[in-house]
CSV table of C-alpha atoms and ligand atoms in Angstrom, one decimal:
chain,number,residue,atom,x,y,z
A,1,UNK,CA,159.1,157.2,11.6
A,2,UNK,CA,162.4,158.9,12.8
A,3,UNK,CA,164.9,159.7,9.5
A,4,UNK,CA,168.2,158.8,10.1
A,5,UNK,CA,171.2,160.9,8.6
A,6,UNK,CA,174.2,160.2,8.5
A,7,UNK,CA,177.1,162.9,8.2
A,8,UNK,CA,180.8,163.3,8.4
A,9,UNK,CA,183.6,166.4,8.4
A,10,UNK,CA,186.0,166.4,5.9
A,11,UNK,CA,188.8,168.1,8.3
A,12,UNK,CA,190.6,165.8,11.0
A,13,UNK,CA,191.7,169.1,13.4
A,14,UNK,CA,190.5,168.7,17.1
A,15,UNK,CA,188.9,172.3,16.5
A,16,UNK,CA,187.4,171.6,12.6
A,17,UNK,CA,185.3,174.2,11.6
A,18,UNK,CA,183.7,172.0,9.6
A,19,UNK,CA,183.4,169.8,12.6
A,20,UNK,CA,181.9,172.3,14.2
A,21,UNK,CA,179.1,172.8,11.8
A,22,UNK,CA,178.3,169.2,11.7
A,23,UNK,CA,177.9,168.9,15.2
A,24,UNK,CA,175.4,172.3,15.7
A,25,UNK,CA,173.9,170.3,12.4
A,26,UNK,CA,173.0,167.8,14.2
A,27,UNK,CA,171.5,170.2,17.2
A,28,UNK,CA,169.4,171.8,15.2
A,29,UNK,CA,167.1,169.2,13.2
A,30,UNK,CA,163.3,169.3,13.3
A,31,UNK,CA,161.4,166.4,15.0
A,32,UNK,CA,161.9,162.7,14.4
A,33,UNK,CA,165.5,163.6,13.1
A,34,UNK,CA,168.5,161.9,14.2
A,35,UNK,CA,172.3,162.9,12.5
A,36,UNK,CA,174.8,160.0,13.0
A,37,UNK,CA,178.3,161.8,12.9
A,38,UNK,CA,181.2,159.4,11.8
A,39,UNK,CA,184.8,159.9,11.5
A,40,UNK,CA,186.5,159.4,8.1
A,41,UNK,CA,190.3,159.5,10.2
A,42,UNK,CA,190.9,155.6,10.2
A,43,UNK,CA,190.5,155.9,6.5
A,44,UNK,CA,193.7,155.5,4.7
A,45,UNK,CA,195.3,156.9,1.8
A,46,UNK,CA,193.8,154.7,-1.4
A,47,UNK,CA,196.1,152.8,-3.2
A,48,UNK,CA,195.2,150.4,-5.7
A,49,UNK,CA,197.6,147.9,-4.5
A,50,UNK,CA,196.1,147.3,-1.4
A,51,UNK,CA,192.5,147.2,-2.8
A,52,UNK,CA,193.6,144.5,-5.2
A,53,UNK,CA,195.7,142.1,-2.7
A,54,UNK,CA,193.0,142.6,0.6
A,55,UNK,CA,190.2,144.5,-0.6
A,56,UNK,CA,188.2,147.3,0.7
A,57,UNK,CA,189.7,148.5,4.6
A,58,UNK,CA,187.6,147.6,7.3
A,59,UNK,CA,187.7,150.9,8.6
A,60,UNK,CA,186.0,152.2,5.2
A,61,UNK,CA,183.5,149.3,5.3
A,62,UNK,CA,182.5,150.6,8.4
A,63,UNK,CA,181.8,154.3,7.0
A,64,UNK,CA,180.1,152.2,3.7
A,65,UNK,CA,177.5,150.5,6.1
A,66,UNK,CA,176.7,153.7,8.2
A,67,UNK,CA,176.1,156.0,5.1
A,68,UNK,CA,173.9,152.3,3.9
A,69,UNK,CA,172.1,152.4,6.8
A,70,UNK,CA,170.9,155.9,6.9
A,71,UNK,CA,168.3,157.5,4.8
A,72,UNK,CA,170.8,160.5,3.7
A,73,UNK,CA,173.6,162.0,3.8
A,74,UNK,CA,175.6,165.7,5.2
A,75,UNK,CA,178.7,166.2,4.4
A,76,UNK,CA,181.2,169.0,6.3
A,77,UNK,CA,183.9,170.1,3.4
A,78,UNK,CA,186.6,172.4,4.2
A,79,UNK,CA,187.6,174.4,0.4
A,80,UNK,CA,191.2,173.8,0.1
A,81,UNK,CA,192.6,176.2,-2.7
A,82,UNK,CA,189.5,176.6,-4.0
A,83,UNK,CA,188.2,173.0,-4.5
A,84,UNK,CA,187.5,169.9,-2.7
A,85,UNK,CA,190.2,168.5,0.8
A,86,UNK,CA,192.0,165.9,-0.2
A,87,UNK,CA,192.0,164.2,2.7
A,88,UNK,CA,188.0,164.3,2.2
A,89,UNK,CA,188.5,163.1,-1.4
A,90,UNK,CA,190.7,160.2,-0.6
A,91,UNK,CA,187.7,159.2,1.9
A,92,UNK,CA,185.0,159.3,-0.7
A,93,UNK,CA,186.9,157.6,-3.5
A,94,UNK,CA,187.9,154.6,-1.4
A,95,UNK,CA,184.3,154.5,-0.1
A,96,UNK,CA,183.5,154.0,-4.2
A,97,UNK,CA,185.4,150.8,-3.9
A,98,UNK,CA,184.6,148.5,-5.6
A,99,UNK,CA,182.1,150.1,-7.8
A,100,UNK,CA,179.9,147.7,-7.8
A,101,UNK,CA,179.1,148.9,-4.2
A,102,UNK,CA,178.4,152.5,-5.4
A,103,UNK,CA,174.6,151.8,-6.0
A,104,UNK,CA,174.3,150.3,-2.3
A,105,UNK,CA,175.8,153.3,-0.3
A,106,UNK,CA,175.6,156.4,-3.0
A,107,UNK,CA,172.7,156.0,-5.7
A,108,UNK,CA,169.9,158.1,-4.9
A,109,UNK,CA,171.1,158.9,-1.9
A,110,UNK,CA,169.4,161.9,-0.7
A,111,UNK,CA,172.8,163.8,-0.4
A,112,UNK,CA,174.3,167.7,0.8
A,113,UNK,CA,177.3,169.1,1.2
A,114,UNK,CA,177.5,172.1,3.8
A,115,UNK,CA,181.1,174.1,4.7
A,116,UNK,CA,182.5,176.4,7.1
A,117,UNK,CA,186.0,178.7,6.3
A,118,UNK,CA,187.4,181.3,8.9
A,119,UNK,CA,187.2,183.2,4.8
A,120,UNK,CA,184.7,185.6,4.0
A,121,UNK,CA,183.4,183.5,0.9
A,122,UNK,CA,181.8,180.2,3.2
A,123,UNK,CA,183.2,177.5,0.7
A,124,UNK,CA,181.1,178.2,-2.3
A,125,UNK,CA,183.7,176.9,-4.7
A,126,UNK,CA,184.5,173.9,-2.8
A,127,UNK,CA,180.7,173.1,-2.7
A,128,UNK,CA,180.6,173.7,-6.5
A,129,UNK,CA,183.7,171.2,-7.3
A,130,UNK,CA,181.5,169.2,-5.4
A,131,UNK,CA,178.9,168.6,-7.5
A,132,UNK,CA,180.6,166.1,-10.4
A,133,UNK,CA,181.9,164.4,-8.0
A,134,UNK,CA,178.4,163.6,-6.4
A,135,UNK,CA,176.7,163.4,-9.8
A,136,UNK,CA,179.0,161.0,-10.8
A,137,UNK,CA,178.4,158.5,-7.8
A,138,UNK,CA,174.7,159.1,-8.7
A,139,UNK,CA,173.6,160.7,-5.3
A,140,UNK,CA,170.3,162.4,-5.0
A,141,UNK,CA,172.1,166.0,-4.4
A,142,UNK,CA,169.8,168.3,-2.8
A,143,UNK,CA,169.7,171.8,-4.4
A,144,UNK,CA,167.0,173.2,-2.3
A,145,UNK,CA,169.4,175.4,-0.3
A,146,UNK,CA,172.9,176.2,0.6
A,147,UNK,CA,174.5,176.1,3.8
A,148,UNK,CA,178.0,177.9,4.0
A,149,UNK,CA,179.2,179.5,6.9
A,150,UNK,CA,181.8,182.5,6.8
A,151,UNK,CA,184.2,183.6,9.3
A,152,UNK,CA,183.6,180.8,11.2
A,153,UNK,CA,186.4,181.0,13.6
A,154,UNK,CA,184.1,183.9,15.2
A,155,UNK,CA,181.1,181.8,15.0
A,156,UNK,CA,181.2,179.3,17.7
A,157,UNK,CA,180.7,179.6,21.4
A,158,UNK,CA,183.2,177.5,23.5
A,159,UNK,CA,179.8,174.9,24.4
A,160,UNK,CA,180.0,174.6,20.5
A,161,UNK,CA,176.9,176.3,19.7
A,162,UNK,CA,176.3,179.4,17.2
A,163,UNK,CA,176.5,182.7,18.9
A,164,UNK,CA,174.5,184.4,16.2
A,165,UNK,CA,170.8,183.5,16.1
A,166,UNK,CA,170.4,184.3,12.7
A,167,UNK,CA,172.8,181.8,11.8
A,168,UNK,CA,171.5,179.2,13.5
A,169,UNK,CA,168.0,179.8,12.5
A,170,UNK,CA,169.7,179.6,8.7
A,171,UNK,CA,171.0,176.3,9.8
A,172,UNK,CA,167.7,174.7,11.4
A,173,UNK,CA,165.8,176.2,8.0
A,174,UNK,CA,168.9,174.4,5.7
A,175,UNK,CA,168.3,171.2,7.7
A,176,UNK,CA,164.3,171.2,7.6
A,177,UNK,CA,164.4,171.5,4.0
A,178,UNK,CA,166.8,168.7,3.8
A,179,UNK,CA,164.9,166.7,5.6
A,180,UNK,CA,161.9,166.9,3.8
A,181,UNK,CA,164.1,166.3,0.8
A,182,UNK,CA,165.0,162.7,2.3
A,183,UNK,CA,161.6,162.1,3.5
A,184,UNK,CA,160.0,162.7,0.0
A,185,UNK,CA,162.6,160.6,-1.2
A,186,UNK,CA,161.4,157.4,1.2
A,187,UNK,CA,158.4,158.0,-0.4
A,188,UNK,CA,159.2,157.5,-3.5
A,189,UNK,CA,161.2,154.6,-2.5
A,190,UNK,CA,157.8,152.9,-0.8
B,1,FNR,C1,192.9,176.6,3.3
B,1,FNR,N1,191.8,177.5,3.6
B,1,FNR,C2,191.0,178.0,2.6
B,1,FNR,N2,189.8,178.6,3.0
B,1,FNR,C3,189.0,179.1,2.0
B,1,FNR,O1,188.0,179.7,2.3
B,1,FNR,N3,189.3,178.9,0.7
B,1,FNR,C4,190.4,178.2,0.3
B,1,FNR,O2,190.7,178.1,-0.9
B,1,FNR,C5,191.3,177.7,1.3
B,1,FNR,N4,192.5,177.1,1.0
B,1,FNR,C6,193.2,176.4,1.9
B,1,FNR,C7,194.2,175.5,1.6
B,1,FNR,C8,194.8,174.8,2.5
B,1,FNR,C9,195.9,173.8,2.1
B,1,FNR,C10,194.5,174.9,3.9
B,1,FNR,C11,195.2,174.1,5.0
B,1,FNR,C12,193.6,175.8,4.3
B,1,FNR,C13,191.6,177.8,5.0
B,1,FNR,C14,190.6,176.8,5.6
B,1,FNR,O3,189.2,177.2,5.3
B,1,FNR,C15,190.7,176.7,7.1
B,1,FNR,O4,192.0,176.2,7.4
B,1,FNR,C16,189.6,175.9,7.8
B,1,FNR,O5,189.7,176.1,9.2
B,1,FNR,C17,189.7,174.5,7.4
B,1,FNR,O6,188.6,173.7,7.9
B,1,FNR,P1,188.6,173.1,9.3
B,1,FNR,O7,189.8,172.2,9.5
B,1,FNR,O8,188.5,174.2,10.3
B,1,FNR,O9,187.3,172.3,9.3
């Protein structure tokens, strides 16, 4: 049975890095693999006021059933000053609304976060000030490898793919193990 995942960039920019890395992602998954990418941009800024008076967007709804519907989840974070995007934040915390609905989309989701930076350090503290964020909606947070990609502005071919082999071998290797992540986790589900 194919797995679906389901994955989206923290970074709005036409040319996102992070983008980027999503998309070759999604080019280099072993059999039976599919990688939905979505767009977080219709998302707006949270504010309580609006959650209260009309409830949760449509446009985050939409994000909330495509994470549902997969069977796990890659997300593309850019490190801003060390930590976690905020535009990425914002996306994820309305996407906890209401909280009721974090079991549905989050709990146990089989769950990784991979990052590119034109930097010579690949995003590793972002991907760290990930982690209580994604233990806290409960996620299944693979730890089974890291995927961070340094001076990525040299990285890319103008077709989108990697120029170097070695990283994109890195990248197929991050996503098998992934993937076998989610599939064990189906089968503890059956
Ligand atoms: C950055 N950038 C950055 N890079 C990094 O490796 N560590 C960091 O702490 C930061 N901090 C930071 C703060 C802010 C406000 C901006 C705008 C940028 C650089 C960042 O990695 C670069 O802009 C990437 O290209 C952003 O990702 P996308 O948009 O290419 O996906």
């Amino acid at each position: 049975m194919t797995v679906k995942l389901v994955g989206f960039s923290g970074s709005l920019r036409r040319e996102s890095l992070n983008t980027k890395l999503l998309n070759a992602a999604a080019s280099y998954l072993p059999d039976d693999t599919e990688l939905q990418i979505v767009s977080i941009a219709e998302i707006p800024l949270y504010d309580g006021d609006v959650e209260a008076k009309t409830g949760v967007p449509a446009a985050v709804e939409k994000v909330k059933d495509a994470i549902a519907a997969g069977d796990g989840l890659v997300i593309a974070s850019p490190e801003y000053n060390n930590s976690v995007p905020g535009v990425l934040k914002n996306a994820i915390d309305w996407l906890s609304r209401p909280s009721s609905d974090i079991e549905r989309v989050f709990a146990k989701r089989p769950t990784v976060v991979i990052g590119a930076t034109p930097g010579s350090f690949g995003t590793t503290l972002a991907q760290v000030a990930w982690l209580p964020i994604m233990r806290t909606l409960g996620t299944d947070y693979w730890n089974g490898g890291r995927m961070m990609l340094p001076k990525a502005n040299k990285a890319f071919a103008d077709d989108g793919s990697l120029k170097d082999e070695d990283t994109a071998e890195r990248l197929a290797k991050f996503m098998a193990g992934f993937v076998d992540c989610v599939m064990q986790s189906r089968l503890k589900q059956k």
